[in-house]
PDB file of C-alpha atoms in Angstrom:
ATOM      1  CA  MET A   1      25.668  -3.619 -11.424  1.00 71.00           C
ATOM      2  CA  THR A   2      22.758  -4.876 -13.508  1.00 88.00           C
ATOM      3  CA  LEU A   3      19.594  -3.014 -12.557  1.00 94.00           C
ATOM      4  CA  ARG A   4      16.230  -4.770 -12.675  1.00 95.00           C
ATOM      5  CA  PRO A   5      13.654  -2.896 -14.761  1.00 97.00           C
ATOM      6  CA  LEU A   6      10.674  -1.679 -12.715  1.00 98.00           C
ATOM      7  CA  VAL A   7       7.227  -0.237 -13.457  1.00 98.00           C
ATOM      8  CA  LEU A   8       4.687   1.349 -11.148  1.00 98.00           C
ATOM      9  CA  ALA A   9       1.062   0.291 -11.610  1.00 97.00           C
ATOM     10  CA  GLY A  10      -0.710   3.618 -11.285  1.00 94.00           C
ATOM     11  CA  ALA A  11       0.200   7.151 -12.256  1.00 93.00           C
ATOM     12  CA  GLY A  12      -1.375   9.204  -9.481  1.00 92.00           C
ATOM     13  CA  GLY A  13      -0.012  10.675  -6.264  1.00 93.00           C
ATOM     14  CA  PHE A  14       1.078   7.424  -4.622  1.00 95.00           C
ATOM     15  CA  ALA A  15       2.865   6.357  -7.801  1.00 96.00           C
ATOM     16  CA  ARG A  16       4.659   9.692  -8.147  1.00 96.00           C
ATOM     17  CA  GLU A  17       5.749   9.521  -4.506  1.00 97.00           C
ATOM     18  CA  THR A  18       7.061   6.023  -5.082  1.00 98.00           C
ATOM     19  CA  ALA A  19       8.949   7.185  -8.159  1.00 97.00           C
ATOM     20  CA  GLU A  20      10.686   9.730  -5.924  1.00 97.00           C
ATOM     21  CA  LEU A  21      11.514   6.910  -3.505  1.00 98.00           C
ATOM     22  CA  VAL A  22      13.164   4.928  -6.307  1.00 97.00           C
ATOM     23  CA  ALA A  23      15.124   8.012  -7.334  1.00 97.00           C
ATOM     24  CA  ALA A  24      16.310   8.447  -3.737  1.00 97.00           C
ATOM     25  CA  LEU A  25      17.581   4.868  -3.712  1.00 96.00           C
ATOM     26  CA  GLY A  26      19.764   5.539  -6.729  1.00 93.00           C
ATOM     27  CA  PRO A  27      21.621   2.741  -8.511  1.00 90.00           C
ATOM     28  CA  ASP A  28      22.310   1.012  -5.205  1.00 89.00           C
ATOM     29  CA  GLY A  29      18.594   0.310  -4.957  1.00 92.00           C
ATOM     30  CA  GLY A  30      18.918  -2.192  -7.773  1.00 94.00           C
ATOM     31  CA  PHE A  31      16.075  -0.889  -9.968  1.00 96.00           C
ATOM     32  CA  ASP A  32      15.758   0.973 -13.248  1.00 96.00           C
ATOM     33  CA  LEU A  33      12.366   2.704 -13.200  1.00 97.00           C
ATOM     34  CA  LEU A  34      10.921   2.558 -16.715  1.00 97.00           C
ATOM     35  CA  GLY A  35       7.675   4.419 -16.038  1.00 97.00           C
ATOM     36  CA  PHE A  36       4.040   4.030 -15.066  1.00 97.00           C
ATOM     37  CA  LEU A  37       1.018   1.987 -16.129  1.00 97.00           C
ATOM     38  CA  ASP A  38      -2.503   3.383 -16.395  1.00 94.00           C
ATOM     39  CA  ASP A  39      -5.734   1.955 -17.797  1.00 93.00           C
ATOM     40  CA  ASP A  40      -6.833   5.312 -19.207  1.00 91.00           C
ATOM     41  CA  PRO A  41      -5.963   5.154 -22.953  1.00 91.00           C
ATOM     42  CA  LEU A  42      -5.589   8.934 -22.997  1.00 90.00           C
ATOM     43  CA  MET A  43      -2.753   8.634 -20.478  1.00 90.00           C
ATOM     44  CA  VAL A  44      -0.679   6.194 -22.518  1.00 90.00           C
ATOM     45  CA  GLY A  45       2.399   8.005 -23.786  1.00 89.00           C
ATOM     46  CA  ALA A  46       1.933  10.906 -21.382  1.00 91.00           C
ATOM     47  CA  ASP A  47       4.849  12.253 -19.376  1.00 92.00           C
ATOM     48  CA  VAL A  48       4.447  11.998 -15.581  1.00 94.00           C
ATOM     49  CA  GLY A  49       7.295  13.582 -13.662  1.00 91.00           C
ATOM     50  CA  GLY A  50       9.700  12.920 -16.475  1.00 94.00           C
ATOM     51  CA  LEU A  51       8.704   9.281 -16.990  1.00 96.00           C
ATOM     52  CA  PRO A  52       6.300   7.835 -19.563  1.00 97.00           C
ATOM     53  CA  VAL A  53       3.011   6.040 -19.085  1.00 97.00           C
ATOM     54  CA  LEU A  54       3.869   2.849 -20.927  1.00 97.00           C
ATOM     55  CA  GLY A  55       0.430   1.276 -21.270  1.00 96.00           C
ATOM     56  CA  PRO A  56      -2.414  -0.314 -19.305  1.00 96.00           C
ATOM     57  CA  LEU A  57      -1.840  -2.615 -16.347  1.00 96.00           C
ATOM     58  CA  ASP A  58      -1.920  -5.716 -18.534  1.00 96.00           C
ATOM     59  CA  TRP A  59       1.342  -4.467 -20.095  1.00 97.00           C
ATOM     60  CA  VAL A  60       3.098  -6.467 -17.354  1.00 97.00           C
ATOM     61  CA  HIS A  61       2.099  -9.784 -18.953  1.00 97.00           C
ATOM     62  CA  ASP A  62       4.072  -8.964 -22.111  1.00 97.00           C
ATOM     63  CA  HIS A  63       7.190  -8.027 -20.121  1.00 97.00           C
ATOM     64  CA  PRO A  64       7.876 -10.918 -17.736  1.00 96.00           C
ATOM     65  CA  ASP A  65      11.319  -9.667 -16.700  1.00 96.00           C
ATOM     66  CA  VAL A  66      10.016  -6.357 -15.353  1.00 98.00           C
ATOM     67  CA  ALA A  67       9.372  -5.921 -11.621  1.00 98.00           C
ATOM     68  CA  VAL A  68       6.111  -4.299 -10.528  1.00 98.00           C
ATOM     69  CA  VAL A  69       4.816  -2.253  -7.605  1.00 98.00           C
ATOM     70  CA  LEU A  70       1.076  -1.643  -7.215  1.00 98.00           C
ATOM     71  CA  CYS A  71       0.729   2.082  -6.559  1.00 96.00           C
ATOM     72  CA  ALA A  72      -3.029   2.513  -6.328  1.00 92.00           C
ATOM     73  CA  GLY A  73      -4.545   3.786  -3.101  1.00 85.00           C
ATOM     74  CA  ASN A  74      -7.956   5.184  -2.318  1.00 83.00           C
ATOM     75  CA  PRO A  75      -9.754   5.595   1.027  1.00 87.00           C
ATOM     76  CA  GLY A  76     -12.991   5.042  -0.866  1.00 86.00           C
ATOM     77  CA  ASN A  77     -11.772   1.580  -1.841  1.00 88.00           C
ATOM     78  CA  PRO A  78      -9.085   0.335   0.553  1.00 88.00           C
ATOM     79  CA  GLY A  79      -8.975  -3.039  -1.210  1.00 92.00           C
ATOM     80  CA  VAL A  80      -8.022  -1.669  -4.623  1.00 94.00           C
ATOM     81  CA  ARG A  81      -4.512  -3.188  -4.582  1.00 96.00           C
ATOM     82  CA  ARG A  82      -5.986  -6.562  -3.612  1.00 96.00           C
ATOM     83  CA  THR A  83      -8.289  -6.382  -6.619  1.00 95.00           C
ATOM     84  CA  ILE A  84      -5.449  -5.474  -8.947  1.00 96.00           C
ATOM     85  CA  ALA A  85      -3.209  -8.243  -7.598  1.00 97.00           C
ATOM     86  CA  HIS A  86      -5.953 -10.802  -8.198  1.00 96.00           C
ATOM     87  CA  ARG A  87      -6.594  -9.408 -11.649  1.00 95.00           C
ATOM     88  CA  LEU A  88      -2.934  -9.578 -12.701  1.00 97.00           C
ATOM     89  CA  GLY A  89      -2.261 -12.975 -11.110  1.00 97.00           C
ATOM     90  CA  LEU A  90       1.506 -12.419 -10.928  1.00 97.00           C
ATOM     91  CA  ASP A  91       3.859 -14.553  -8.863  1.00 97.00           C
ATOM     92  CA  ASP A  92       5.302 -12.909  -5.756  1.00 97.00           C
ATOM     93  CA  ASP A  93       8.750 -12.703  -7.312  1.00 97.00           C
ATOM     94  CA  ARG A  94       7.435 -10.209  -9.880  1.00 98.00           C
ATOM     95  CA  TYR A  95       6.825  -7.664  -7.138  1.00 98.00           C
ATOM     96  CA  ALA A  96       9.502  -5.318  -5.814  1.00 98.00           C
ATOM     97  CA  THR A  97       9.689  -4.310  -2.154  1.00 98.00           C
ATOM     98  CA  LEU A  98      10.850  -0.705  -1.719  1.00 98.00           C
ATOM     99  CA  VAL A  99      12.185   1.020   1.408  1.00 98.00           C
ATOM    100  CA  HIS A 100      13.198   4.672   1.347  1.00 98.00           C
ATOM    101  CA  PRO A 101      16.803   5.217   2.504  1.00 97.00           C
ATOM    102  CA  ALA A 102      15.509   7.685   5.107  1.00 98.00           C
ATOM    103  CA  ALA A 103      13.311   5.026   6.751  1.00 98.00           C
ATOM    104  CA  SER A 104      14.479   3.150   9.852  1.00 98.00           C
ATOM    105  CA  VAL A 105      13.603  -0.537   9.573  1.00 98.00           C
ATOM    106  CA  ALA A 106      14.743  -2.935  12.291  1.00 98.00           C
ATOM    107  CA  SER A 107      16.583  -6.069  11.235  1.00 97.00           C
ATOM    108  CA  SER A 108      13.868  -8.065  13.032  1.00 98.00           C
ATOM    109  CA  ALA A 109      11.126  -6.610  10.789  1.00 98.00           C
ATOM    110  CA  SER A 110       9.777  -8.571   7.818  1.00 98.00           C
ATOM    111  CA  LEU A 111       8.293  -7.005   4.690  1.00 98.00           C
ATOM    112  CA  GLY A 112       6.196  -8.811   2.116  1.00 98.00           C
ATOM    113  CA  PRO A 113       6.421  -8.565  -1.671  1.00 98.00           C
ATOM    114  CA  GLY A 114       5.242  -5.320  -3.207  1.00 98.00           C
ATOM    115  CA  THR A 115       5.346  -3.399   0.067  1.00 98.00           C
ATOM    116  CA  VAL A 116       6.463   0.255  -0.004  1.00 98.00           C
ATOM    117  CA  VAL A 117       7.905   2.071   3.030  1.00 98.00           C
ATOM    118  CA  HIS A 118       8.322   5.817   2.611  1.00 98.00           C
ATOM    119  CA  ALA A 119      10.736   8.305   4.172  1.00 98.00           C
ATOM    120  CA  THR A 120      11.162   8.826   7.942  1.00 98.00           C
ATOM    121  CA  THR A 121       9.043   5.805   8.805  1.00 98.00           C
ATOM    122  CA  VAL A 122      10.245   3.853  11.852  1.00 98.00           C
ATOM    123  CA  LEU A 123       9.712   0.115  12.343  1.00 98.00           C
ATOM    124  CA  THR A 124      11.108  -0.608  15.797  1.00 98.00           C
ATOM    125  CA  ALA A 125      11.238  -4.364  16.524  1.00 98.00           C
ATOM    126  CA  ASP A 126       9.657  -7.649  15.436  1.00 98.00           C
ATOM    127  CA  ILE A 127       7.180  -6.045  13.069  1.00 98.00           C
ATOM    128  CA  GLU A 128       5.521  -7.965  10.254  1.00 98.00           C
ATOM    129  CA  LEU A 129       4.259  -6.236   7.125  1.00 98.00           C
ATOM    130  CA  GLY A 130       2.378  -8.366   4.623  1.00 98.00           C
ATOM    131  CA  ALA A 131       2.288  -8.071   0.843  1.00 98.00           C
ATOM    132  CA  HIS A 132       1.434  -4.818  -0.972  1.00 98.00           C
ATOM    133  CA  VAL A 133       1.355  -2.710   2.195  1.00 98.00           C
ATOM    134  CA  ALA A 134       1.624   1.039   1.584  1.00 98.00           C
ATOM    135  CA  VAL A 135       3.362   2.910   4.400  1.00 98.00           C
ATOM    136  CA  MET A 136       3.335   6.667   3.870  1.00 98.00           C
ATOM    137  CA  PRO A 137       5.953   9.048   5.329  1.00 98.00           C
ATOM    138  CA  ALA A 138       6.599   9.527   9.051  1.00 98.00           C
ATOM    139  CA  VAL A 139       4.724   6.432  10.243  1.00 98.00           C
ATOM    140  CA  VAL A 140       5.800   4.749  13.500  1.00 98.00           C
ATOM    141  CA  LEU A 141       5.098   1.056  14.033  1.00 98.00           C
ATOM    142  CA  THR A 142       6.278  -0.378  17.335  1.00 98.00           C
ATOM    143  CA  HIS A 143       7.135  -3.807  18.675  1.00 98.00           C
ATOM    144  CA  ASP A 144       5.152  -6.865  17.570  1.00 98.00           C
ATOM    145  CA  ASP A 145       2.765  -5.073  15.244  1.00 98.00           C
ATOM    146  CA  VAL A 146       1.324  -7.252  12.477  1.00 98.00           C
ATOM    147  CA  VAL A 147       0.070  -5.487   9.360  1.00 98.00           C
ATOM    148  CA  SER A 148      -1.786  -7.735   6.929  1.00 98.00           C
ATOM    149  CA  ASP A 149      -1.718  -7.697   3.129  1.00 98.00           C
ATOM    150  CA  PHE A 150      -2.951  -4.649   1.163  1.00 98.00           C
ATOM    151  CA  VAL A 151      -3.135  -2.300   4.162  1.00 98.00           C
ATOM    152  CA  THR A 152      -2.644   1.440   3.609  1.00 98.00           C
ATOM    153  CA  ILE A 153      -1.099   3.469   6.445  1.00 98.00           C
ATOM    154  CA  GLY A 154      -1.395   7.228   5.988  1.00 97.00           C
ATOM    155  CA  ALA A 155       1.307   9.760   6.776  1.00 97.00           C
ATOM    156  CA  GLY A 156       2.077  10.353  10.439  1.00 98.00           C
ATOM    157  CA  VAL A 157       0.190   7.344  11.819  1.00 98.00           C
ATOM    158  CA  ARG A 158       1.414   6.071  15.207  1.00 98.00           C
ATOM    159  CA  VAL A 159       0.739   2.449  16.143  1.00 98.00           C
ATOM    160  CA  ALA A 160       1.529   1.141  19.637  1.00 98.00           C
ATOM    161  CA  GLY A 161       2.830  -2.367  20.316  1.00 97.00           C
ATOM    162  CA  GLY A 162       1.071  -5.642  19.626  1.00 98.00           C
ATOM    163  CA  VAL A 163      -1.506  -4.242  17.193  1.00 98.00           C
ATOM    164  CA  LEU A 164      -3.055  -6.376  14.445  1.00 98.00           C
ATOM    165  CA  VAL A 165      -4.233  -4.560  11.327  1.00 98.00           C
ATOM    166  CA  GLY A 166      -6.476  -6.707   9.129  1.00 97.00           C
ATOM    167  CA  GLU A 167      -6.278  -7.166   5.378  1.00 97.00           C
ATOM    168  CA  ALA A 168      -6.960  -4.100   3.221  1.00 97.00           C
ATOM    169  CA  ALA A 169      -7.667  -1.805   6.175  1.00 97.00           C
ATOM    170  CA  TYR A 170      -6.981   1.905   5.694  1.00 97.00           C
ATOM    171  CA  LEU A 171      -5.454   3.967   8.518  1.00 98.00           C
ATOM    172  CA  GLY A 172      -6.033   7.652   7.825  1.00 97.00           C
ATOM    173  CA  SER A 173      -3.249  10.203   8.224  1.00 97.00           C
ATOM    174  CA  GLY A 174      -2.285  11.059  11.772  1.00 98.00           C
ATOM    175  CA  CYS A 175      -4.420   8.467  13.532  1.00 98.00           C
ATOM    176  CA  LEU A 176      -3.230   6.836  16.765  1.00 98.00           C
ATOM    177  CA  ILE A 177      -3.753   3.151  17.592  1.00 98.00           C
ATOM    178  CA  ARG A 178      -3.564   1.904  21.182  1.00 98.00           C
ATOM    179  CA  GLU A 179      -1.513  -1.174  22.076  1.00 98.00           C
ATOM    180  CA  ARG A 180      -2.952  -4.684  21.502  1.00 98.00           C
ATOM    181  CA  VAL A 181      -5.907  -3.374  19.458  1.00 98.00           C
ATOM    182  CA  THR A 182      -7.224  -5.205  16.389  1.00 98.00           C
ATOM    183  CA  VAL A 183      -8.302  -3.182  13.363  1.00 98.00           C
ATOM    184  CA  GLY A 184     -10.602  -5.368  11.267  1.00 97.00           C
ATOM    185  CA  ARG A 185     -10.124  -6.131   7.589  1.00 96.00           C
ATOM    186  CA  ASP A 186     -11.645  -3.739   5.041  1.00 95.00           C
ATOM    187  CA  SER A 187     -12.140  -1.103   7.722  1.00 96.00           C
ATOM    188  CA  LEU A 188     -11.279   2.578   7.600  1.00 96.00           C
ATOM    189  CA  VAL A 189      -9.890   4.702  10.435  1.00 97.00           C
ATOM    190  CA  GLY A 190     -10.441   8.416   9.910  1.00 96.00           C
ATOM    191  CA  MET A 191      -7.717  11.053   9.875  1.00 97.00           C
ATOM    192  CA  GLY A 192      -6.534  11.930  13.370  1.00 97.00           C
ATOM    193  CA  ALA A 193      -8.718   9.330  15.069  1.00 98.00           C
ATOM    194  CA  VAL A 194      -7.617   7.859  18.416  1.00 98.00           C
ATOM    195  CA  VAL A 195      -8.371   4.133  18.454  1.00 98.00           C
ATOM    196  CA  THR A 196      -8.614   2.661  21.961  1.00 98.00           C
ATOM    197  CA  ARG A 197     -10.595  -0.525  21.257  1.00 97.00           C
ATOM    198  CA  ASP A 198     -11.049  -3.154  18.577  1.00 98.00           C
ATOM    199  CA  ILE A 199     -12.614  -2.135  15.275  1.00 97.00           C
ATOM    200  CA  PRO A 200     -14.801  -4.772  13.580  1.00 96.00           C
ATOM    201  CA  PRO A 201     -14.291  -5.619   9.914  1.00 96.00           C
ATOM    202  CA  GLY A 202     -15.824  -3.380   7.273  1.00 94.00           C
ATOM    203  CA  GLU A 203     -16.555  -0.341   9.444  1.00 95.00           C
ATOM    204  CA  VAL A 204     -15.586   3.335   9.439  1.00 96.00           C
ATOM    205  CA  TRP A 205     -14.396   4.741  12.777  1.00 97.00           C
ATOM    206  CA  VAL A 206     -13.658   8.406  13.466  1.00 97.00           C
ATOM    207  CA  GLY A 207     -12.997  10.824  16.315  1.00 97.00           C
ATOM    208  CA  SER A 208     -11.222  10.855  19.670  1.00 95.00           C
ATOM    209  CA  PRO A 209     -11.804   8.408  21.139  1.00 96.00           C
ATOM    210  CA  ALA A 210     -12.699   6.704  17.870  1.00 95.00           C
ATOM    211  CA  ARG A 211     -16.269   5.494  17.485  1.00 96.00           C
ATOM    212  CA  ARG A 212     -18.217   3.729  14.793  1.00 96.00           C
ATOM    213  CA  LEU A 213     -19.563   6.070  12.123  1.00 92.00           C
ATOM    214  CA  ARG A 214     -21.076   3.577   9.699  1.00 92.00           C
ATOM    215  CA  THR A 215     -20.587   0.353   7.829  1.00 89.00           C
ATOM    216  CA  PHE A 216     -18.104   0.751   5.023  1.00 78.00           C
ATOM    217  CA  GLU A 217     -20.417   0.257   2.061  1.00 70.00           C
ATOM    218  CA  THR A 218     -17.643  -0.226  -0.472  1.00 52.00           C
ATOM    219  CA  SER A 219     -15.788  -2.931   1.476  1.00 41.00           C
ATOM    220  CA  GLY A 220     -16.962  -5.490  -1.083  1.00 42.00           C
ATOM    221  CA  VAL A 221     -15.809  -3.679  -4.207  1.00 40.00           C
ATOM    222  CA  SER A 222     -12.437  -5.382  -4.064  1.00 40.00           C
ATOM    223  CA  ASP A 223     -13.997  -8.637  -5.256  1.00 39.00           C
ATOM    224  CA  PRO A 224     -11.473  -9.980  -7.790  1.00 35.00           C
ATOM    225  CA  THR A 225     -14.298 -10.861 -10.173  1.00 34.00           C
ATOM    226  CA  THR A 226     -14.794  -7.125 -10.769  1.00 39.00           C
ATOM    227  CA  PRO A 227     -11.552  -5.909 -12.344  1.00 40.00           C
ATOM    228  CA  PRO A 228     -10.895  -2.215 -11.720  1.00 40.00           C
ATOM    229  CA  THR A 229      -9.409   0.310 -14.043  1.00 42.00           C
ATOM    230  CA  VAL A 230      -6.444   2.167 -12.632  1.00 44.00           C
ATOM    231  CA  THR A 231      -6.162   5.737 -13.828  1.00 44.00           C
ATOM    232  CA  ALA A 232      -4.407   8.845 -12.717  1.00 42.00           C
TER     233      ALA A 232
END
């Protein structure tokens, strides 16, 4: 079997977790993980979990045969992967979609390019995940959920049926989302929150039941005209 070379854009916690996912897939996963990318020049050449930091993110343009996964995630900037994707301007076929072998993904589910699904996640039926969605361990998504591009879903989140999660929203670890709720784009749901009604775009909601805390001031930082640096 010829393995496709793969790099992870980022060298922090999410990237290291994803490296473990690739290792769990083994050769049957179809990828040969070469290492990480990081915009911090002091990180280039460093060893991260036994793999090298190969260079900055723009390294991908000089290696067109290498697959990429965007492994940046930050509740202070939920749209960071959107910004990076716009900055790099890669075609969808450059991005790998990764599913941990210990995840349960229904045959009726669809996953977009660059999406990562970690261990013990369950996708039950007719679920749609967009591009560059990060699904942390032990998440449960149930029937007819639609998760838009660049969403981050923290560990242990439970989402009831028919929920729409807008682009670049961030669902904090352990939160619960009631059926047929809409979570607006660029919004943030706090850890352990219980969401029983729609959340408007660009707001932070916390508590049980969840309530508006404030406008999410950094919801505009993912403007692609402001390229980020990605560092560990």
